[in-house]
Amino acid sequence: RVDSAIRENTSEENRIGHIMSVFNVDVIAGRAIDGYEKRLRIRLQDGKTSVRSIRLALTPAISLLQNTDSTGHALPNQKILDRFLLERPGQQAAITGFINYINLTFSLSLKPKVNEQLTRKLRKKKLEKKLSQIIAIDGLKLDNLDKWALLCLAYFHGIQRSAAHTSELPSPDTLVCRL
């Protein structure tokens, strides 16, 4: 029988290996991610982090580097970082360690900040597009009430709900409209 902790660590190490194979250390992005991984491995040896945390730290870092230059010949600038965080505002905390590392190592001065106003505007645009798609594809059918409710709550009221919460919504059979 395989120990679940060993299996999990092995799986995480395989994922890290895949992440690390994206760029060769001959290019600057490869050197950056390699150095960052080495720094994280030191923290692992000191008992300050886990293999899973290393993978979780490397994932947004490699994504940012790939968005910067798919060949790995460039590091991100502030504009690229801002666009990355605009599209993925939830990654701010995850990317901060890598940004601090490349700032220190490569004498950069990037600041991982999320522009809340632009993020809300982009999110609203995406929701508007989803609403339009549902109207175009499905029309205004009551059997799509759960999709409509979630999108309308998000679009009109700024309330983010997951599909798991749709069970709390009334069924189409019990829907009552009052004028």
XYZ file of N, CA and C in Angstrom:
537
model
N 0.843 -1.184 0.000
C 0.000 0.000 0.000
C 0.885 1.244 0.000
N 0.535 2.208 -0.843
C 1.330 3.423 -0.989
C 0.882 4.456 0.034
N 1.840 5.039 0.714
C 1.564 6.094 1.686
C 1.013 7.310 0.943
N -0.107 7.838 1.387
C -0.750 8.955 0.690
C 0.114 10.218 0.696
N 0.879 10.444 1.754
C 1.757 11.623 1.818
C 2.876 11.514 0.789
N 3.431 10.317 0.646
C 4.492 10.114 -0.345
C 3.929 10.273 -1.749
N 2.757 9.692 -1.971
C 2.101 9.803 -3.278
C 1.828 11.276 -3.618
N 1.329 12.026 -2.657
C 1.043 13.446 -2.887
C 2.317 14.228 -3.181
N 3.375 13.986 -2.406
C 4.658 14.674 -2.637
C 5.225 14.344 -4.012
N 5.143 13.073 -4.394
C 5.634 12.656 -5.705
C 4.848 13.333 -6.819
N 3.552 13.396 -6.655
C 2.702 14.070 -7.637
C 3.055 15.552 -7.746
N 3.248 16.197 -6.598
C 3.616 17.619 -6.599
C 4.988 17.823 -7.252
N 5.933 16.934 -6.965
C 7.264 17.032 -7.576
C 7.183 16.870 -9.097
N 6.319 15.980 -9.563
C 6.129 15.817 -11.011
C 5.563 17.084 -11.628
N 4.619 17.703 -10.947
C 4.037 18.959 -11.444
C 5.088 20.067 -11.473
N 5.908 20.122 -10.437
C 6.989 21.115 -10.400
C 7.958 20.868 -11.544
N 8.287 19.608 -11.787
C 9.175 19.267 -12.903
C 8.619 19.745 -14.233
N 7.318 19.600 -14.412
C 6.678 20.077 -15.642
C 6.779 21.606 -15.736
N 6.525 22.296 -14.646
C 6.622 23.761 -14.629
C 8.043 24.202 -14.966
N 9.007 23.533 -14.358
C 10.404 23.925 -14.541
C 10.921 23.618 -15.952
N 10.233 22.748 -16.677
C 10.675 22.393 -18.029
C 10.180 23.383 -19.089
N 9.376 24.354 -18.697
C 8.831 25.307 -19.662
C 9.940 26.149 -20.287
N 10.870 26.642 -19.477
C 11.965 27.471 -19.974
C 13.305 26.829 -19.655
N 14.218 26.938 -20.577
C 15.588 26.474 -20.387
C 16.345 27.540 -19.590
N 17.300 27.135 -18.777
C 18.062 28.096 -17.976
C 18.979 28.968 -18.832
N 19.044 28.710 -20.128
C 19.843 29.553 -21.032
C 19.182 30.904 -21.292
N 17.878 31.009 -21.018
C 17.170 32.280 -21.230
C 16.889 32.918 -19.874
N 16.661 34.197 -19.879
C 16.513 34.946 -18.622
C 15.302 34.480 -17.806
N 14.208 34.143 -18.485
C 13.033 33.664 -17.754
C 13.345 32.325 -17.072
N 14.113 31.481 -17.755
C 14.519 30.203 -17.173
C 15.402 30.385 -15.954
N 16.311 31.347 -16.033
C 17.179 31.632 -14.875
C 16.361 32.185 -13.718
N 15.373 33.014 -14.043
C 14.541 33.611 -12.991
C 13.728 32.544 -12.262
N 13.070 31.667 -13.017
C 12.229 30.648 -12.376
C 13.092 29.612 -11.661
N 14.261 29.308 -12.216
C 15.175 28.354 -11.587
C 15.692 28.908 -10.255
N 16.083 30.169 -10.245
C 16.561 30.784 -9.012
C 15.475 30.881 -7.961
N 14.266 31.190 -8.407
C 13.137 31.286 -7.477
C 12.838 29.911 -6.875
N 12.881 28.878 -7.700
C 12.647 27.529 -7.179
C 13.724 27.166 -6.155
N 14.971 27.498 -6.440
C 16.058 27.202 -5.486
C 15.818 27.909 -4.154
N 15.366 29.153 -4.224
C 15.064 29.898 -2.992
C 13.933 29.209 -2.218
N 12.917 28.756 -2.940
C 11.800 28.064 -2.292
C 12.253 26.726 -1.703
N 13.182 26.037 -2.370
C 13.702 24.758 -1.867
C 14.473 24.959 -0.556
N 15.150 26.082 -0.417
C 15.848 26.393 0.836
C 14.826 26.547 1.963
N 13.727 27.214 1.652
C 12.656 27.361 2.648
C 12.066 25.996 3.016
N 11.986 25.104 2.039
C 11.491 23.744 2.296
C 12.434 23.013 3.247
N 13.741 23.120 3.004
C 14.736 22.476 3.867
C 14.673 23.021 5.288
N 14.361 24.306 5.403
C 14.260 24.938 6.727
C 12.919 24.647 7.401
N 12.045 23.925 6.720
C 10.736 23.595 7.285
C 9.744 24.738 7.251
N 9.989 25.743 6.402
C 9.128 26.928 6.352
C 8.078 26.863 5.248
N 8.120 25.811 4.427
C 7.135 25.676 3.354
C 6.989 24.201 3.013
N 6.085 23.899 2.111
C 5.847 22.518 1.682
C 6.056 22.407 0.177
N 6.136 21.176 -0.305
C 6.296 20.947 -1.740
C 5.074 21.500 -2.481
N 3.913 21.310 -1.913
C 2.683 21.838 -2.530
C 2.740 23.369 -2.623
N 3.210 24.018 -1.575
C 3.331 25.480 -1.593
C 4.330 25.952 -2.647
N 5.381 25.162 -2.849
C 6.347 25.504 -3.895
C 5.659 25.485 -5.251
N 4.899 24.418 -5.514
C 4.180 24.340 -6.784
C 3.194 25.496 -6.936
N 2.487 25.800 -5.861
C 1.506 26.888 -5.911
C 2.176 28.249 -6.124
N 3.403 28.401 -5.680
C 4.146 29.650 -5.897
C 4.707 29.713 -7.317
N 5.148 28.573 -7.843
C 5.744 28.549 -9.180
C 4.713 28.694 -10.295
N 3.497 28.225 -10.071
C 2.472 28.234 -11.124
C 2.164 29.637 -11.647
N 1.822 30.614 -10.800
C 1.566 31.945 -11.350
C 2.841 32.612 -11.872
N 3.985 32.259 -11.295
C 5.253 32.832 -11.761
C 5.524 32.417 -13.201
N 5.339 31.130 -13.498
C 5.591 30.660 -14.863
C 4.538 31.216 -15.811
N 3.321 31.372 -15.343
C 2.262 31.949 -16.160
C 2.585 33.396 -16.533
N 3.068 34.157 -15.560
C 3.463 35.544 -15.826
C 4.607 35.588 -16.837
N 5.594 34.719 -16.664
C 6.730 34.698 -17.589
C 6.291 34.304 -19.001
N 5.374 33.349 -19.107
C 4.868 32.957 -20.419
C 4.076 34.094 -21.063
N 3.333 34.844 -20.276
C 2.590 35.996 -20.803
C 3.524 37.114 -21.234
N 4.684 37.171 -20.615
C 5.665 38.202 -20.944
C 6.304 37.930 -22.294
N 6.835 36.726 -22.448
C 7.518 36.345 -23.684
C 7.578 34.829 -23.719
N 6.881 34.224 -24.655
C 6.798 32.766 -24.704
C 8.151 32.102 -24.965
N 9.117 32.863 -25.477
C 10.445 32.290 -25.718
C 11.333 32.403 -24.477
N 10.926 33.222 -23.497
C 11.683 33.356 -22.261
C 12.826 34.339 -22.302
N 12.865 35.173 -23.338
C 13.978 36.111 -23.484
C 13.730 37.460 -22.804
N 12.654 37.571 -22.040
C 12.369 38.841 -21.370
C 11.718 38.587 -20.019
N 11.898 39.529 -19.132
C 11.225 39.522 -17.841
C 10.056 40.506 -17.922
N 9.081 40.367 -17.062
C 7.927 41.270 -17.132
C 8.295 42.702 -16.766
N 7.557 43.630 -17.346
C 7.650 45.024 -16.923
C 6.363 45.346 -16.159
N 6.235 46.565 -15.680
C 5.068 46.923 -14.868
C 3.771 46.804 -15.658
N 3.790 47.185 -16.923
C 2.580 47.108 -17.748
C 2.104 45.665 -17.902
N 3.030 44.750 -18.130
C 2.678 43.336 -18.277
C 2.158 42.780 -16.953
N 2.809 43.127 -15.856
C 2.362 42.684 -14.535
C 0.961 43.221 -14.229
N 0.723 44.495 -14.536
C -0.598 45.086 -14.295
C -1.679 44.361 -15.096
N -1.386 44.035 -16.358
C -2.356 43.321 -17.205
C -2.603 41.915 -16.641
N -1.534 41.244 -16.208
C -1.654 39.913 -15.606
C -2.586 39.960 -14.395
N -2.384 40.947 -13.528
C -3.198 41.063 -12.315
C -4.610 41.561 -12.610
N -4.785 42.282 -13.700
C -6.128 42.707 -14.100
C -6.950 41.489 -14.502
N -6.319 40.576 -15.230
C -7.009 39.370 -15.683
C -7.140 38.334 -14.573
N -6.242 38.364 -13.601
C -6.234 37.386 -12.513
C -5.999 38.092 -11.176
N -6.933 38.912 -10.715
C -6.697 39.670 -9.485
C -6.472 38.793 -8.258
N -7.000 37.586 -8.260
C -6.817 36.683 -7.130
C -5.404 36.135 -7.008
N -4.559 36.398 -7.989
C -3.185 35.898 -7.975
C -2.191 36.880 -7.352
N -2.675 38.001 -6.866
C -1.761 39.017 -6.324
C -0.881 38.454 -5.213
N -1.457 37.795 -4.246
C -0.661 37.258 -3.140
C 0.286 36.166 -3.629
N -0.193 35.333 -4.550
C 0.623 34.221 -5.039
C 1.823 34.691 -5.855
N 1.690 35.813 -6.542
C 2.770 36.292 -7.416
C 3.740 37.220 -6.683
N 3.360 37.711 -5.532
C 4.182 38.688 -4.814
C 5.578 38.162 -4.468
N 5.679 36.935 -4.029
C 6.986 36.372 -3.696
C 7.913 36.340 -4.904
N 7.373 35.946 -6.052
C 8.182 35.905 -7.262
C 8.588 37.314 -7.688
N 7.670 38.267 -7.602
C 7.987 39.653 -7.966
C 9.085 40.188 -7.054
N 8.969 39.923 -5.760
C 10.022 40.361 -4.827
C 11.367 39.741 -5.195
N 11.343 38.459 -5.583
C 12.575 37.772 -5.960
C 13.206 38.400 -7.205
N 12.409 38.598 -8.273
C 13.021 39.150 -9.493
C 13.392 40.622 -9.324
N 12.663 41.347 -8.475
C 13.066 42.732 -8.177
C 14.459 42.756 -7.557
N 14.675 41.880 -6.596
C 15.959 41.824 -5.895
C 17.077 41.283 -6.796
N 16.785 40.208 -7.504
C 17.810 39.529 -8.303
C 18.171 40.273 -9.580
N 17.185 40.868 -10.230
C 17.418 41.492 -11.534
C 17.292 43.021 -11.492
N 17.334 43.591 -10.298
C 17.273 45.043 -10.094
C 16.068 45.682 -10.785
N 14.912 45.076 -10.580
C 13.664 45.634 -11.112
C 12.941 46.371 -9.988
N 11.877 47.054 -10.333
C 11.084 47.748 -9.309
C 9.593 47.563 -9.585
N 9.218 46.323 -9.813
C 7.810 46.008 -10.085
C 7.008 46.035 -8.799
N 5.770 46.468 -8.917
C 4.875 46.508 -7.766
C 3.617 45.700 -8.093
N 3.392 44.606 -7.363
C 2.214 43.781 -7.637
C 0.952 44.368 -7.009
N 0.324 45.259 -7.729
C -0.892 45.897 -7.205
C -2.058 45.637 -8.160
N -3.221 45.440 -7.577
C -4.431 45.200 -8.352
C -5.206 46.504 -8.446
N -5.564 46.885 -9.662
C -6.396 48.059 -9.876
C -7.847 47.620 -9.725
N -8.414 47.865 -8.554
C -9.761 47.389 -8.235
C -10.810 47.935 -9.204
N -10.694 49.191 -9.576
C -11.681 49.805 -10.461
C -11.674 49.146 -11.845
N -10.484 48.964 -12.414
C -10.400 48.301 -13.719
C -10.819 46.838 -13.630
N -10.505 46.179 -12.528
C -10.896 44.782 -12.338
C -12.410 44.646 -12.322
N -13.098 45.524 -11.588
C -14.563 45.500 -11.555
C -15.146 45.744 -12.944
N -14.556 46.688 -13.662
C -15.031 47.024 -15.007
C -14.870 45.822 -15.951
N -13.720 45.153 -15.900
C -13.477 43.984 -16.740
C -14.421 42.840 -16.368
N -14.611 42.617 -15.065
C -15.520 41.562 -14.606
C -16.937 41.829 -15.098
N -17.350 43.096 -15.046
C -18.703 43.451 -15.487
C -18.848 43.213 -16.998
N -17.804 43.537 -17.760
C -17.834 43.294 -19.203
C -17.969 41.808 -19.515
N -17.233 40.978 -18.778
C -17.299 39.534 -18.981
C -18.691 39.001 -18.641
N -19.283 39.505 -17.566
C -20.627 39.080 -17.190
C -21.648 39.510 -18.237
N -21.477 40.714 -18.762
C -22.368 41.208 -19.810
C -22.301 40.298 -21.036
N -21.096 39.878 -21.371
C -20.907 38.983 -22.512
C -21.590 37.635 -22.256
N -21.454 37.113 -21.037
C -22.109 35.841 -20.697
C -23.625 35.956 -20.775
N -24.155 37.068 -20.248
C -25.602 37.281 -20.324
C -26.072 37.328 -21.781
N -25.345 38.032 -22.611
C -25.692 38.116 -24.030
C -25.653 36.750 -24.697
N -24.663 35.947 -24.343
C -24.550 34.609 -24.915
C -25.723 33.724 -24.515
N -26.121 33.800 -23.259
C -27.251 32.990 -22.804
C -28.525 33.405 -23.534
N -28.735 34.707 -23.697
C -29.917 35.182 -24.414
C -29.888 34.689 -25.857
N -28.720 34.785 -26.490
C -28.601 34.377 -27.893
C -28.769 32.871 -28.063
N -28.249 32.080 -27.146
C -28.276 30.627 -27.288
C -29.565 30.019 -26.739
N -29.902 30.377 -25.501
C -31.021 29.733 -24.811
C -32.300 30.562 -24.771
N -32.185 31.840 -25.016
C -33.356 32.687 -24.876
C -33.704 32.902 -23.415
N -34.896 33.355 -23.159
C -35.329 33.648 -21.786
C -36.185 32.500 -21.259
N -35.596 31.350 -21.066
C -36.322 30.167 -20.608
C -36.213 30.032 -19.098
N -37.304 29.579 -18.481
C -37.295 29.391 -17.034
C -36.410 28.231 -16.602
N -36.150 27.279 -17.509
C -35.305 26.150 -17.098
C -33.840 26.563 -16.939
N -33.505 27.787 -17.300
C -32.156 28.322 -17.082
C -32.136 29.325 -15.934
N -33.103 29.222 -15.061
C -33.241 30.183 -13.967
C -31.990 30.248 -13.099
N -31.358 29.104 -12.844
C -30.166 29.115 -11.983
C -29.025 29.902 -12.622
N -28.816 29.720 -13.935
C -27.779 30.491 -14.633
C -28.121 31.983 -14.601
N -29.377 32.287 -14.920
C -29.813 33.676 -14.932
C -29.630 34.332 -13.566
N -30.044 33.611 -12.532
C -29.970 34.182 -11.180
C -28.525 34.502 -10.802
N -27.621 33.554 -11.063
C -26.213 33.771 -10.713
C -25.614 34.936 -11.492
N -25.869 34.956 -12.791
C -25.313 36.035 -13.613
C -25.919 37.392 -13.262
N -27.216 37.416 -13.028
C -27.872 38.689 -12.687
C -27.447 39.204 -11.310
N -27.289 38.295 -10.362
C -26.780 38.714 -9.048
C -25.400 39.342 -9.188
N -24.562 38.713 -9.995
C -23.209 39.231 -10.185
C -23.222 40.534 -10.974
N -23.967 40.572 -12.065
C -23.942 41.735 -12.950
C -24.624 42.958 -12.333
N -25.833 42.777 -11.831
C -26.599 43.927 -11.346
C -26.302 44.307 -9.896
N -25.872 43.338 -9.095
C -25.696 43.604 -7.666
C -24.277 43.376 -7.159
N -23.384 42.865 -8.023
C -22.011 42.634 -7.612
C -21.843 41.500 -6.621
N -22.819 40.595 -6.569
C -22.770 39.475 -5.631
C -22.299 38.242 -6.381
N -21.141 37.721 -5.975
C -20.577 36.524 -6.610
C -21.067 35.299 -5.855
N -21.743 34.419 -6.557
C -22.227 33.175 -5.968
C -21.776 32.013 -6.839
N -21.501 30.884 -6.224
C -21.112 29.707 -7.000
C -22.351 28.917 -7.387
N -22.184 28.022 -8.326
C -23.290 27.177 -8.771
C -23.808 26.305 -7.627
N -22.976 26.046 -6.636
C -23.389 25.232 -5.493
C -24.507 25.906 -4.701
N -24.588 27.223 -4.784
C -25.610 27.952 -4.043
C -26.941 28.014 -4.770
N -27.013 27.472 -5.967
C -28.275 27.572 -6.718
C -29.374 26.748 -6.079
N -29.034 25.788 -5.245
C -30.064 25.000 -4.579
C -30.887 25.862 -3.625
N -30.355 27.009 -3.239
C -31.072 27.917 -2.350
C -32.100 28.758 -3.105
N -32.037 28.725 -4.438
C -32.947 29.525 -5.241
C -34.275 28.802 -5.394
N -35.361 29.560 -5.571
C -36.651 28.902 -5.784
C -36.657 28.166 -7.120
N -37.397 27.074 -7.192
C -37.514 26.355 -8.459
C -38.428 27.144 -9.384
N -38.329 26.914 -10.696
C -39.200 27.631 -11.633
C -40.679 27.396 -11.349
N -41.023 26.241 -10.759
C -42.421 25.939 -10.464
C -42.970 26.834 -9.372
N -42.115 27.298 -8.464
C -42.594 28.120 -7.354
C -42.390 29.602 -7.580
N -41.929 29.945 -8.770
C -41.661 31.339 -9.078
C -42.954 32.123 -9.191
N -43.037 33.189 -8.476
C -44.232 34.030 -8.495
C -43.808 35.436 -8.864
N -44.467 36.004 -9.822
C -44.171 37.377 -10.229
C -45.310 38.277 -9.747
N -44.922 39.338 -9.096
C -45.909 40.318 -8.622
C -45.683 41.618 -9.355
N -46.706 42.169 -9.870
C -46.614 43.446 -10.572
C -47.237 44.550 -9.780
